[in-house]
mmCIF file of C-alpha atoms in Angstrom:
data_model
loop_
_atom_site.group_PDB
_atom_site.id
_atom_site.type_symbol
_atom_site.label_atom_id
_atom_site.label_comp_id
_atom_site.label_asym_id
_atom_site.label_seq_id
_atom_site.Cartn_x
_atom_site.Cartn_y
_atom_site.Cartn_z
ATOM 1 C CA MET A 248 100.845 -10.734 289.582
ATOM 2 C CA ALA A 249 96.917 -9.988 288.927
ATOM 3 C CA ALA A 250 95.522 -8.844 292.099
ATOM 4 C CA MET A 251 92.744 -10.752 292.730
ATOM 5 C CA GLU A 252 88.919 -10.104 292.554
ATOM 6 C CA PRO A 253 86.790 -9.915 295.411
ATOM 7 C CA GLU A 254 84.415 -12.657 295.980
ATOM 8 C CA SER A 255 80.714 -11.308 295.690
ATOM 9 C CA ALA A 256 78.450 -11.789 298.711
ATOM 10 C CA PRO A 257 76.047 -14.793 298.391
ATOM 11 C CA LEU A 258 72.844 -14.408 297.248
ATOM 12 C CA THR A 259 70.297 -14.704 300.042
ATOM 13 C CA LEU A 260 66.782 -14.259 300.467
ATOM 14 C CA GLU A 261 67.254 -11.415 302.979
ATOM 15 C CA SER A 262 69.085 -9.370 300.052
ATOM 16 C CA LEU A 263 67.023 -9.491 297.436
ATOM 17 C CA PRO A 264 65.075 -6.266 296.890
ATOM 18 C CA THR A 265 61.553 -5.352 298.195
ATOM 19 C CA ASP A 266 59.629 -4.771 294.932
ATOM 20 C CA PRO A 267 60.489 -7.941 292.908
ATOM 21 C CA LEU A 268 59.539 -9.918 296.084
ATOM 22 C CA LEU A 269 56.268 -8.511 296.604
ATOM 23 C CA LEU A 270 55.565 -9.047 293.157
ATOM 24 C CA ILE A 271 56.231 -12.607 293.077
ATOM 25 C CA LEU A 272 54.200 -12.495 296.338
ATOM 26 C CA SER A 273 51.019 -11.055 294.475
ATOM 27 C CA PHE A 274 50.765 -14.078 292.341
ATOM 28 C CA LEU A 275 50.371 -16.365 295.612
ATOM 29 C CA ASP A 276 47.127 -17.886 297.234
ATOM 30 C CA TYR A 277 45.750 -16.609 300.583
ATOM 31 C CA ARG A 278 47.159 -20.117 301.651
ATOM 32 C CA ASP A 279 50.735 -19.764 300.109
ATOM 33 C CA LEU A 280 51.069 -16.393 301.356
ATOM 34 C CA ILE A 281 50.051 -17.898 305.070
ATOM 35 C CA ASN A 282 52.666 -20.482 304.451
ATOM 36 C CA CYS A 283 55.498 -17.672 303.683
ATOM 37 C CA CYS A 284 55.027 -16.466 307.315
ATOM 38 C CA TYR A 285 56.750 -19.690 308.562
ATOM 39 C CA VAL A 286 59.602 -19.936 305.785
ATOM 40 C CA SER A 287 61.613 -16.532 307.204
ATOM 41 C CA ARG A 288 60.961 -13.559 309.141
ATOM 42 C CA ARG A 289 61.918 -11.366 305.484
ATOM 43 C CA LEU A 290 58.860 -13.433 304.453
ATOM 44 C CA SER A 291 56.617 -13.213 306.918
ATOM 45 C CA GLN A 292 57.164 -9.595 306.815
ATOM 46 C CA LEU A 293 56.504 -9.243 303.459
ATOM 47 C CA SER A 294 53.502 -11.481 303.213
ATOM 48 C CA SER A 295 51.621 -8.978 305.490
ATOM 49 C CA HIS A 296 51.987 -6.127 302.997
ATOM 50 C CA ASP A 297 48.081 -5.143 303.470
ATOM 51 C CA PRO A 298 47.215 -4.751 299.605
ATOM 52 C CA LEU A 299 48.688 -8.127 299.028
ATOM 53 C CA TRP A 300 45.063 -9.374 300.832
ATOM 54 C CA ARG A 301 43.241 -6.813 298.947
ATOM 55 C CA ARG A 302 42.461 -9.404 295.938
ATOM 56 C CA HIS A 303 42.189 -12.164 298.283
ATOM 57 C CA CYS A 304 38.980 -9.962 300.411
ATOM 58 C CA LYS A 305 37.824 -9.146 297.228
ATOM 59 C CA LYS A 306 38.025 -12.793 295.291
ATOM 60 C CA TYR A 307 36.922 -14.927 298.424
ATOM 61 C CA TRP A 308 34.713 -12.462 300.246
ATOM 62 C CA LEU A 309 33.426 -9.949 297.697
ATOM 63 C CA ILE A 310 34.425 -7.087 299.872
ATOM 64 C CA SER A 311 34.070 -3.672 298.430
ATOM 65 C CA GLU A 312 36.724 -0.544 299.459
ATOM 66 C CA GLU A 313 33.285 0.495 300.432
ATOM 67 C CA GLU A 314 33.145 -1.839 303.425
ATOM 68 C CA LYS A 315 36.724 -1.657 304.424
ATOM 69 C CA THR A 316 36.443 1.830 305.343
ATOM 70 C CA GLN A 317 32.895 1.806 306.920
ATOM 71 C CA LYS A 318 34.913 -1.593 309.183
ATOM 72 C CA ASN A 319 37.976 0.580 309.582
ATOM 73 C CA GLN A 320 40.136 -2.739 309.069
ATOM 74 C CA CYS A 321 43.094 -3.714 306.920
ATOM 75 C CA TRP A 322 43.097 -6.042 304.683
ATOM 76 C CA LYS A 323 44.337 -8.652 306.240
ATOM 77 C CA SER A 324 42.651 -8.313 309.047
ATOM 78 C CA LEU A 325 38.988 -7.895 307.174
ATOM 79 C CA PHE A 326 40.322 -11.624 305.308
ATOM 80 C CA ILE A 327 41.264 -13.425 308.550
ATOM 81 C CA ASP A 328 37.728 -12.106 310.482
ATOM 82 C CA THR A 329 35.996 -13.238 307.531
ATOM 83 C CA TYR A 330 37.355 -16.842 307.757
ATOM 84 C CA SER A 331 37.087 -17.534 311.536
ATOM 85 C CA ASP A 332 33.397 -16.641 310.610
ATOM 86 C CA VAL A 333 32.591 -18.453 307.406
ATOM 87 C CA GLY A 334 35.967 -20.500 306.211
ATOM 88 C CA ARG A 335 34.922 -23.237 305.907
ATOM 89 C CA TYR A 336 32.477 -22.106 303.038
ATOM 90 C CA ILE A 337 35.351 -20.341 301.167
ATOM 91 C CA ASP A 338 35.035 -22.772 297.897
ATOM 92 C CA HIS A 339 31.409 -21.777 297.735
ATOM 93 C CA TYR A 340 31.110 -18.397 299.464
ATOM 94 C CA ALA A 341 31.701 -15.774 296.310
ATOM 95 C CA ALA A 342 29.416 -17.606 294.022
ATOM 96 C CA ILE A 343 26.619 -17.791 296.833
ATOM 97 C CA LYS A 344 27.187 -14.054 297.760
ATOM 98 C CA LYS A 345 26.906 -12.654 294.511
ATOM 99 C CA ALA A 346 24.200 -14.909 293.122
ATOM 100 C CA TRP A 347 22.314 -12.969 296.367
ATOM 101 C CA ASP A 348 23.751 -9.669 296.183
ATOM 102 C CA ASP A 349 22.426 -9.613 292.487
ATOM 103 C CA LEU A 350 19.139 -11.179 293.446
ATOM 104 C CA LYS A 351 18.197 -8.749 295.987
ATOM 105 C CA LYS A 352 19.767 -5.714 293.704
ATOM 106 C CA TYR A 353 17.312 -6.852 291.048
ATOM 107 C CA LEU A 354 14.353 -7.439 293.024
ATOM 108 C CA GLU A 355 14.184 -4.344 295.340
ATOM 109 C CA PRO A 356 13.178 -2.171 293.104
ATOM 110 C CA ARG A 357 10.524 -4.887 291.711
ATOM 111 C CA CYS A 358 9.383 -6.685 294.021
ATOM 112 C CA PRO A 359 10.542 -4.846 297.558
ATOM 113 C CA ARG A 360 7.770 -7.052 299.630
ATOM 114 C CA MET A 361 9.337 -10.669 299.005
ATOM 115 C CA VAL A 362 13.170 -8.926 299.479
ATOM 116 C CA LEU A 363 11.431 -7.972 302.837
ATOM 117 C CA SER A 364 10.257 -11.411 303.601
ATOM 118 C CA LEU A 365 14.256 -12.598 303.484
ATOM 119 C CA LYS A 366 15.772 -13.800 307.102
ATOM 120 C CA GLU A 367 18.596 -12.896 308.485
ATOM 121 C CA GLY A 368 21.266 -15.588 308.120
ATOM 122 C CA ALA A 369 21.578 -18.614 310.356
ATOM 123 C CA ARG A 370 24.280 -19.045 313.015
ATOM 124 C CA GLU A 371 26.780 -22.056 312.508
ATOM 125 C CA GLU A 372 25.382 -23.447 316.011
ATOM 126 C CA ASP A 373 22.050 -23.268 314.083
ATOM 127 C CA LEU A 374 23.148 -25.570 311.024
ATOM 128 C CA ASP A 375 25.224 -27.676 313.775
ATOM 129 C CA ALA A 376 21.822 -28.288 315.616
ATOM 130 C CA VAL A 377 19.658 -28.931 312.489
ATOM 131 C CA GLU A 378 22.393 -31.613 311.622
ATOM 132 C CA ALA A 379 22.243 -33.227 314.754
ATOM 133 C CA GLN A 380 18.202 -33.540 314.524
ATOM 134 C CA ILE A 381 17.846 -35.138 311.507
ATOM 135 C CA GLY A 382 21.300 -37.169 311.608
ATOM 136 C CA CYS A 383 22.820 -35.992 308.016
ATOM 137 C CA LYS A 384 25.368 -33.544 307.155
ATOM 138 C CA LEU A 385 24.302 -30.840 304.933
ATOM 139 C CA PRO A 386 25.952 -29.761 302.233
ATOM 140 C CA ASP A 387 28.340 -26.847 302.502
ATOM 141 C CA ASP A 388 27.151 -24.690 300.001
ATOM 142 C CA TYR A 389 23.453 -25.093 301.309
ATOM 143 C CA ARG A 390 24.699 -23.828 304.716
ATOM 144 C CA CYS A 391 26.846 -21.183 302.868
ATOM 145 C CA SER A 392 23.951 -19.837 301.931
ATOM 146 C CA TYR A 393 21.442 -20.183 305.325
ATOM 147 C CA ARG A 394 24.849 -18.285 306.531
ATOM 148 C CA ILE A 395 23.614 -15.480 304.516
ATOM 149 C CA HIS A 396 19.822 -15.812 304.401
ATOM 150 C CA ASN A 397 17.870 -17.760 306.441
ATOM 151 C CA GLY A 398 15.264 -18.852 303.637
ATOM 152 C CA GLN A 399 12.181 -16.514 303.813
ATOM 153 C CA LYS A 400 9.064 -16.132 306.089
ATOM 154 C CA LEU A 401 5.827 -17.981 304.246
ATOM 155 C CA VAL A 402 4.521 -15.448 302.734
ATOM 156 C CA VAL A 403 2.854 -14.939 298.982
ATOM 157 C CA PRO A 404 5.035 -14.317 296.935
ATOM 158 C CA GLY A 405 7.384 -16.903 297.228
ATOM 159 C CA LEU A 406 10.903 -16.190 296.276
ATOM 160 C CA LEU A 407 11.722 -19.428 294.009
ATOM 161 C CA GLY A 408 8.721 -18.122 291.422
ATOM 162 C CA SER A 409 5.107 -18.223 290.558
ATOM 163 C CA MET A 410 3.083 -19.996 288.146
ATOM 164 C CA ALA A 411 -0.471 -19.022 287.384
ATOM 165 C CA LEU A 412 -3.660 -20.339 285.490
ATOM 166 C CA SER A 413 -6.857 -19.714 285.381
ATOM 167 C CA ASN A 414 -7.730 -22.704 287.910
ATOM 168 C CA HIS A 415 -4.113 -22.911 289.341
ATOM 169 C CA TYR A 416 -1.849 -20.776 290.708
ATOM 170 C CA ARG A 417 1.316 -21.642 292.816
ATOM 171 C CA SER A 418 4.249 -19.609 294.247
ATOM 172 C CA GLU A 419 7.443 -21.125 296.204
ATOM 173 C CA ASP A 420 8.429 -19.800 299.193
ATOM 174 C CA LEU A 421 12.546 -20.387 300.404
ATOM 175 C CA LEU A 422 12.122 -22.716 303.544
ATOM 176 C CA ASP A 423 14.595 -21.219 306.535
ATOM 177 C CA VAL A 424 16.239 -24.353 307.985
ATOM 178 C CA ASP A 425 14.066 -24.844 310.882
ATOM 179 C CA THR A 426 11.102 -25.352 308.628
ATOM 180 C CA ALA A 427 13.110 -27.118 306.176
ATOM 181 C CA ALA A 428 14.440 -29.951 308.948
ATOM 182 C CA GLY A 429 10.431 -30.180 310.231
ATOM 183 C CA GLY A 430 10.205 -31.584 306.130
ATOM 184 C CA PHE A 431 12.873 -33.776 306.184
ATOM 185 C CA GLN A 432 12.324 -37.526 304.890
ATOM 186 C CA GLN A 433 12.862 -40.485 306.362
ATOM 187 C CA ARG A 434 10.182 -42.514 304.108
ATOM 188 C CA GLN A 435 10.575 -44.653 301.319
ATOM 189 C CA GLY A 436 10.164 -42.850 297.897
ATOM 190 C CA LEU A 437 12.191 -39.940 299.339
ATOM 191 C CA LYS A 438 14.431 -41.112 302.195
ATOM 192 C CA TYR A 439 17.178 -38.672 302.978
ATOM 193 C CA CYS A 440 15.162 -35.777 301.261
ATOM 194 C CA LEU A 441 15.208 -32.275 302.411
ATOM 195 C CA PRO A 442 12.709 -29.651 301.100
ATOM 196 C CA LEU A 443 13.920 -26.332 300.068
ATOM 197 C CA THR A 444 10.843 -25.101 298.714
ATOM 198 C CA PHE A 445 7.344 -24.928 299.824
ATOM 199 C CA CYS A 446 3.830 -23.827 297.885
ATOM 200 C CA ILE A 447 1.225 -23.555 300.350
ATOM 201 C CA HIS A 448 -1.290 -23.441 298.029
ATOM 202 C CA THR A 449 -0.314 -26.779 296.194
ATOM 203 C CA GLY A 450 1.889 -28.053 298.859
ATOM 204 C CA LEU A 451 4.533 -28.583 295.859
ATOM 205 C CA SER A 452 8.155 -29.031 297.151
ATOM 206 C CA GLN A 453 11.924 -29.019 295.786
ATOM 207 C CA TYR A 454 14.198 -31.274 297.739
ATOM 208 C CA ILE A 455 17.713 -31.815 297.736
ATOM 209 C CA ALA A 456 19.126 -35.630 298.590
ATOM 210 C CA VAL A 457 21.429 -34.868 301.435
ATOM 211 C CA GLU A 458 22.467 -38.224 301.439
ATOM 212 C CA ALA A 459 22.781 -40.865 298.281
ATOM 213 C CA ALA A 460 19.478 -43.188 297.983
ATOM 214 C CA GLU A 461 17.314 -44.812 296.489
ATOM 215 C CA GLY A 462 18.685 -43.890 292.732
ATOM 216 C CA ARG A 463 19.289 -40.331 293.691
ATOM 217 C CA ASN A 464 22.986 -38.659 293.476
ATOM 218 C CA LYS A 465 23.993 -37.035 296.576
ATOM 219 C CA ASN A 466 22.999 -33.117 296.687
ATOM 220 C CA GLU A 467 20.613 -33.652 293.502
ATOM 221 C CA VAL A 468 17.902 -31.235 293.374
ATOM 222 C CA PHE A 469 14.098 -32.092 292.031
ATOM 223 C CA TYR A 470 11.075 -32.282 292.035
ATOM 224 C CA GLN A 471 9.276 -35.346 293.644
ATOM 225 C CA CYS A 472 6.667 -37.073 290.956
ATOM 226 C CA PRO A 473 4.359 -39.887 293.196
ATOM 227 C CA ASP A 474 3.958 -42.940 290.417
ATOM 228 C CA GLN A 475 0.633 -43.417 290.266
ATOM 229 C CA MET A 476 0.224 -46.541 288.656
ATOM 230 C CA ALA A 477 2.199 -48.165 291.298
ATOM 231 C CA ARG A 478 0.817 -49.633 294.196
ATOM 232 C CA ASN A 479 3.720 -49.192 296.238
ATOM 233 C CA PRO A 480 3.921 -45.395 297.961
ATOM 234 C CA ALA A 481 7.683 -45.720 297.614
ATOM 235 C CA ALA A 482 7.541 -45.160 294.209
ATOM 236 C CA ILE A 483 8.747 -42.019 293.460
ATOM 237 C CA ASP A 484 10.034 -40.574 290.139
ATOM 238 C CA MET A 485 12.025 -37.208 290.673
ATOM 239 C CA PHE A 486 12.396 -34.220 287.704
ATOM 240 C CA ILE A 487 15.821 -33.436 288.598
ATOM 241 C CA ILE A 488 16.435 -29.242 288.191
ATOM 242 C CA GLY A 489 19.966 -29.168 289.749
ATOM 243 C CA ALA A 490 23.098 -31.630 290.418
ATOM 244 C CA THR A 491 24.052 -29.249 293.554
ATOM 245 C CA PHE A 492 22.436 -26.572 295.387
ATOM 246 C CA THR A 493 24.939 -24.185 294.092
ATOM 247 C CA ASP A 494 24.289 -25.168 290.603
ATOM 248 C CA TRP A 495 20.423 -24.940 291.660
ATOM 249 C CA PHE A 496 20.252 -21.706 293.294
ATOM 250 C CA THR A 497 22.828 -19.839 290.886
ATOM 251 C CA SER A 498 21.392 -21.115 287.868
ATOM 252 C CA TYR A 499 17.728 -19.619 289.011
ATOM 253 C CA VAL A 500 19.124 -16.299 290.095
ATOM 254 C CA ASN A 501 20.381 -16.011 287.013
ATOM 255 C CA SER A 502 17.565 -16.446 284.439
ATOM 256 C CA VAL A 503 15.593 -14.103 287.070
ATOM 257 C CA VAL A 504 18.609 -11.233 287.033
ATOM 258 C CA SER A 505 18.730 -11.734 283.360
ATOM 259 C CA GLY A 506 15.136 -10.742 282.974
ATOM 260 C CA GLY A 507 14.725 -14.320 281.633
ATOM 261 C CA PHE A 508 11.682 -14.759 283.806
ATOM 262 C CA PRO A 509 9.193 -12.190 283.821
ATOM 263 C CA ILE A 510 7.802 -10.163 286.497
ATOM 264 C CA ILE A 511 4.062 -9.599 287.137
ATOM 265 C CA ARG A 512 2.538 -8.049 289.859
ATOM 266 C CA ASP A 513 5.385 -8.384 291.914
ATOM 267 C CA GLN A 514 5.956 -11.594 291.660
ATOM 268 C CA ILE A 515 8.160 -13.631 289.429
ATOM 269 C CA PHE A 516 6.971 -16.040 287.317
ATOM 270 C CA ARG A 517 8.948 -19.021 285.549
ATOM 271 C CA TYR A 518 8.389 -18.472 281.774
ATOM 272 C CA VAL A 519 11.382 -19.299 279.860
ATOM 273 C CA HIS A 520 11.307 -17.627 276.584
ATOM 274 C CA ASP A 521 13.127 -17.924 273.471
ATOM 275 C CA PRO A 522 14.339 -15.176 271.967
ATOM 276 C CA GLU A 523 14.135 -17.060 268.445
ATOM 277 C CA CYS A 524 10.632 -17.874 269.087
ATOM 278 C CA VAL A 525 8.953 -14.300 267.563
ATOM 279 C CA ALA A 526 6.889 -13.802 264.459
ATOM 280 C CA THR A 527 6.019 -10.573 263.197
ATOM 281 C CA THR A 528 3.097 -10.441 260.591
ATOM 282 C CA GLY A 529 2.635 -6.925 259.148
ATOM 283 C CA ASP A 530 2.487 -4.609 262.262
ATOM 284 C CA ILE A 531 1.804 -7.337 264.898
ATOM 285 C CA THR A 532 4.409 -9.333 266.574
ATOM 286 C CA VAL A 533 3.673 -12.768 268.542
ATOM 287 C CA SER A 534 6.117 -13.980 271.020
ATOM 288 C CA VAL A 535 5.573 -17.273 273.641
ATOM 289 C CA SER A 536 7.066 -18.162 276.863
ATOM 290 C CA THR A 537 6.573 -21.413 278.054
ATOM 291 C CA SER A 538 6.871 -23.048 281.445
ATOM 292 C CA PHE A 539 6.897 -26.723 282.527
ATOM 293 C CA LEU A 540 4.380 -27.676 285.257
ATOM 294 C CA PRO A 541 5.860 -30.671 287.649
ATOM 295 C CA GLU A 542 2.865 -30.481 290.168
ATOM 296 C CA LEU A 543 0.655 -31.421 287.637
ATOM 297 C CA SER A 544 2.505 -33.828 285.364
ATOM 298 C CA SER A 545 3.470 -38.030 285.727
ATOM 299 C CA VAL A 546 5.767 -39.843 284.675
ATOM 300 C CA HIS A 547 3.716 -43.296 285.085
ATOM 301 C CA PRO A 548 1.421 -42.617 282.840
ATOM 302 C CA PRO A 549 3.055 -40.377 280.586
ATOM 303 C CA HIS A 550 1.428 -36.802 280.866
ATOM 304 C CA TYR A 551 3.683 -33.852 280.890
ATOM 305 C CA PHE A 552 1.982 -30.573 281.595
ATOM 306 C CA PHE A 553 2.977 -27.333 280.113
ATOM 307 C CA THR A 554 1.268 -23.619 280.096
ATOM 308 C CA TYR A 555 2.577 -21.326 277.957
ATOM 309 C CA ARG A 556 2.207 -17.062 278.071
ATOM 310 C CA ILE A 557 1.333 -15.648 274.161
ATOM 311 C CA ARG A 558 1.895 -12.097 273.604
ATOM 312 C CA ILE A 559 0.814 -10.118 270.754
ATOM 313 C CA GLU A 560 1.554 -6.426 269.957
ATOM 314 C CA MET A 561 0.898 -3.986 267.109
ATOM 315 C CA SER A 562 3.757 -1.760 266.457
ATOM 316 C CA LYS A 563 3.228 2.085 267.621
ATOM 317 C CA ASP A 564 4.041 2.962 264.207
ATOM 318 C CA ALA A 565 1.031 1.101 262.704
ATOM 319 C CA LEU A 566 -1.755 3.434 261.112
ATOM 320 C CA PRO A 567 -4.903 4.215 263.238
ATOM 321 C CA GLU A 568 -6.813 1.875 260.469
ATOM 322 C CA LYS A 569 -4.736 -1.061 261.287
ATOM 323 C CA ALA A 570 -7.008 -1.689 264.903
ATOM 324 C CA CYS A 571 -8.209 -5.249 264.465
ATOM 325 C CA GLN A 572 -9.776 -7.724 266.236
ATOM 326 C CA LEU A 573 -9.195 -11.332 267.134
ATOM 327 C CA ASP A 574 -11.612 -13.524 265.667
ATOM 328 C CA SER A 575 -10.522 -17.536 265.799
ATOM 329 C CA ARG A 576 -7.184 -19.434 266.535
ATOM 330 C CA TYR A 577 -5.972 -22.163 264.698
ATOM 331 C CA TRP A 578 -2.826 -25.053 266.295
ATOM 332 C CA ARG A 579 -1.293 -27.566 264.690
ATOM 333 C CA ILE A 580 0.339 -29.557 268.193
ATOM 334 C CA THR A 581 3.083 -32.529 267.259
ATOM 335 C CA ASN A 582 4.156 -34.809 269.768
ATOM 336 C CA ALA A 583 7.757 -36.195 270.068
ATOM 337 C CA LYS A 584 6.441 -39.321 268.048
ATOM 338 C CA GLY A 585 5.124 -36.977 265.404
ATOM 339 C CA ASP A 586 1.593 -37.276 265.869
ATOM 340 C CA VAL A 587 -0.337 -34.376 265.079
ATOM 341 C CA GLU A 588 -3.442 -32.733 266.238
ATOM 342 C CA GLU A 589 -4.916 -29.750 265.167
ATOM 343 C CA VAL A 590 -7.328 -27.739 266.646
ATOM 344 C CA GLN A 591 -9.544 -24.892 265.808
ATOM 345 C CA GLY A 592 -12.252 -21.943 267.780
ATOM 346 C CA PRO A 593 -13.209 -18.814 268.470
ATOM 347 C CA GLY A 594 -10.992 -16.407 270.383
ATOM 348 C CA VAL A 595 -8.409 -17.103 272.644
ATOM 349 C CA VAL A 596 -9.288 -17.910 276.304
ATOM 350 C CA GLY A 597 -13.198 -16.823 275.807
ATOM 351 C CA GLU A 598 -12.013 -13.774 274.757
ATOM 352 C CA PHE A 599 -11.688 -11.733 271.097
ATOM 353 C CA PRO A 600 -9.186 -9.261 272.053
ATOM 354 C CA ILE A 601 -8.654 -5.584 269.848
ATOM 355 C CA ILE A 602 -5.565 -4.577 269.064
ATOM 356 C CA SER A 603 -4.252 -1.437 268.064
ATOM 357 C CA PRO A 604 -1.245 0.758 267.244
ATOM 358 C CA GLY A 605 1.008 0.739 270.630
ATOM 359 C CA ARG A 606 -1.127 -1.947 272.321
ATOM 360 C CA VAL A 607 -0.449 -5.364 274.049
ATOM 361 C CA TYR A 608 -2.635 -8.351 274.804
ATOM 362 C CA GLU A 609 -1.459 -11.239 276.666
ATOM 363 C CA TYR A 610 -2.869 -14.567 277.798
ATOM 364 C CA THR A 611 -1.671 -17.720 279.246
ATOM 365 C CA SER A 612 -3.331 -21.203 278.367
ATOM 366 C CA CYS A 613 -1.918 -24.856 278.592
ATOM 367 C CA THR A 614 -1.519 -28.511 277.155
ATOM 368 C CA THR A 615 -0.382 -31.799 277.802
ATOM 369 C CA PHE A 616 1.861 -34.495 275.954
ATOM 370 C CA SER A 617 1.654 -38.142 276.797
ATOM 371 C CA THR A 618 5.658 -37.621 275.295
ATOM 372 C CA THR A 619 8.470 -35.857 277.154
ATOM 373 C CA SER A 620 8.056 -32.827 274.718
ATOM 374 C CA GLY A 621 6.688 -31.678 271.813
ATOM 375 C CA TYR A 622 5.830 -27.869 269.442
ATOM 376 C CA MET A 623 2.894 -25.924 268.830
ATOM 377 C CA GLU A 624 2.371 -23.728 265.923
ATOM 378 C CA GLY A 625 -0.545 -21.652 263.882
ATOM 379 C CA TYR A 626 -2.098 -18.412 263.556
ATOM 380 C CA TYR A 627 -4.605 -16.141 264.709
ATOM 381 C CA THR A 628 -7.346 -15.127 262.365
ATOM 382 C CA PHE A 629 -8.066 -11.318 262.771
ATOM 383 C CA HIS A 630 -10.554 -8.337 260.963
ATOM 384 C CA PHE A 631 -9.946 -5.176 260.666
ATOM 385 C CA LEU A 632 -12.524 -2.583 262.860
ATOM 386 C CA TYR A 633 -12.595 -0.271 259.923
ATOM 387 C CA PHE A 634 -12.657 -2.758 257.281
ATOM 388 C CA LYS A 635 -15.028 -5.557 258.724
ATOM 389 C CA ASP A 636 -15.288 -7.691 255.939
ATOM 390 C CA LYS A 637 -11.448 -7.667 255.462
ATOM 391 C CA ILE A 638 -9.787 -10.591 257.479
ATOM 392 C CA PHE A 639 -6.171 -11.759 258.055
ATOM 393 C CA ASN A 640 -3.881 -14.332 259.707
ATOM 394 C CA VAL A 641 -1.308 -13.680 261.479
ATOM 395 C CA ALA A 642 1.123 -16.234 261.965
ATOM 396 C CA ILE A 643 1.806 -18.062 265.384
ATOM 397 C CA PRO A 644 5.846 -19.037 266.034
ATOM 398 C CA ARG A 645 6.759 -22.482 266.474
ATOM 399 C CA PHE A 646 7.429 -22.924 269.971
ATOM 400 C CA HIS A 647 8.860 -26.229 271.614
ATOM 401 C CA MET A 648 8.035 -27.735 274.986
ATOM 402 C CA ALA A 649 10.486 -30.447 276.904
ATOM 403 C CA CYS A 650 10.377 -31.618 280.067
ATOM 404 C CA PRO A 651 13.523 -31.886 282.700
ATOM 405 C CA THR A 652 15.736 -34.990 282.887
ATOM 406 C CA PHE A 653 13.859 -37.470 285.274
ATOM 407 C CA ARG A 654 14.487 -40.363 286.914
ATOM 408 C CA VAL A 655 12.351 -43.328 287.381
ATOM 409 C CA SER A 656 12.072 -44.418 290.831
ATOM 410 C CA ILE A 657 13.926 -47.686 291.813
ATOM 411 C CA ALA A 658 11.001 -48.890 293.459
ATOM 412 C CA ARG A 659 9.502 -49.394 290.306
ATOM 413 C CA LEU A 660 12.145 -50.661 288.279
ATOM 414 C CA VAL A 661 12.299 -53.563 291.516
ATOM 415 C CA GLY A 662 8.652 -54.033 291.141
#
């Protein structure tokens, strides 16, 4: 009679080897790791394995190895401590914190005064008090950002960018939460809107709608645009510039740190440059960047104001005898309806710049359209300094301008 084989021991969680279990746990999110603590003693011990929490500290809180060393804490305790402070913002914190870190790193060598104007983060109780004051809940991503930096001091230049024309200047500060609460709107046309920025020169603000009202979606960010043709002061249109605070803030930061907005005299100028908007004629290159000015625009009547910045540069490899002077300009301006206007005149902005090898000349001008978009193109006429009777044209590339999406006031539609 054959000998009976011994029965194998049942496979249990306790008998599984440690390394495969740790590998499995490494794929779990922090919520699942915490839940493992309640399954069994073995899983509770394994889920506390410190290297498992390193990934979550980096993913959710952006805690670096250097910060861990400075705080002299294990990864798990760092995660728990941070969660106890800003855990309600875990879905927003990494994106907002990265934007702030990237912005400060980029601006510190370029706009140090701007970085120094930033305020320390607000406390939870400060934000709770503002909610009680305005009678509305603040968006969590807004609160998250203000826990990191409570806006900036009312100084120039403003963190949210500048714009300058010959007789017009704008520089927008990021408001601290208390100042913003003081500007919270309950009046018709801007009901439940909280200012995000403020320009001390123009009074211009960007707003966030903390509640859905008057045709606005909750959390939308916009520039107000009073309807100049309506008798009702509640008729305020809006140029929409963000679907949420995160969308608004991170897109702005990305434009800054990518070099999309030029830094001029320690200020961020909100000109947008299309890389394809460049034209080279011989040794001279012309490039254009543009910006929409909401504070000088209106939807009713239709009046859309744009400024453009033109850079004229001669190659440093050009021969010295190629030095030349600008005599005149020609513009062909086309609106969205196809209407064309031609403009010709001497110089540019009252000047007749001289261009020589390696030299750059920049100037700013503006235009308006009765349509929401349009484009310009043309040429400059130059003469050589050494051959004054020899003239030539330099192409200005076609550049397009379009105002942001806007929404017409309900008060006007009803009226």
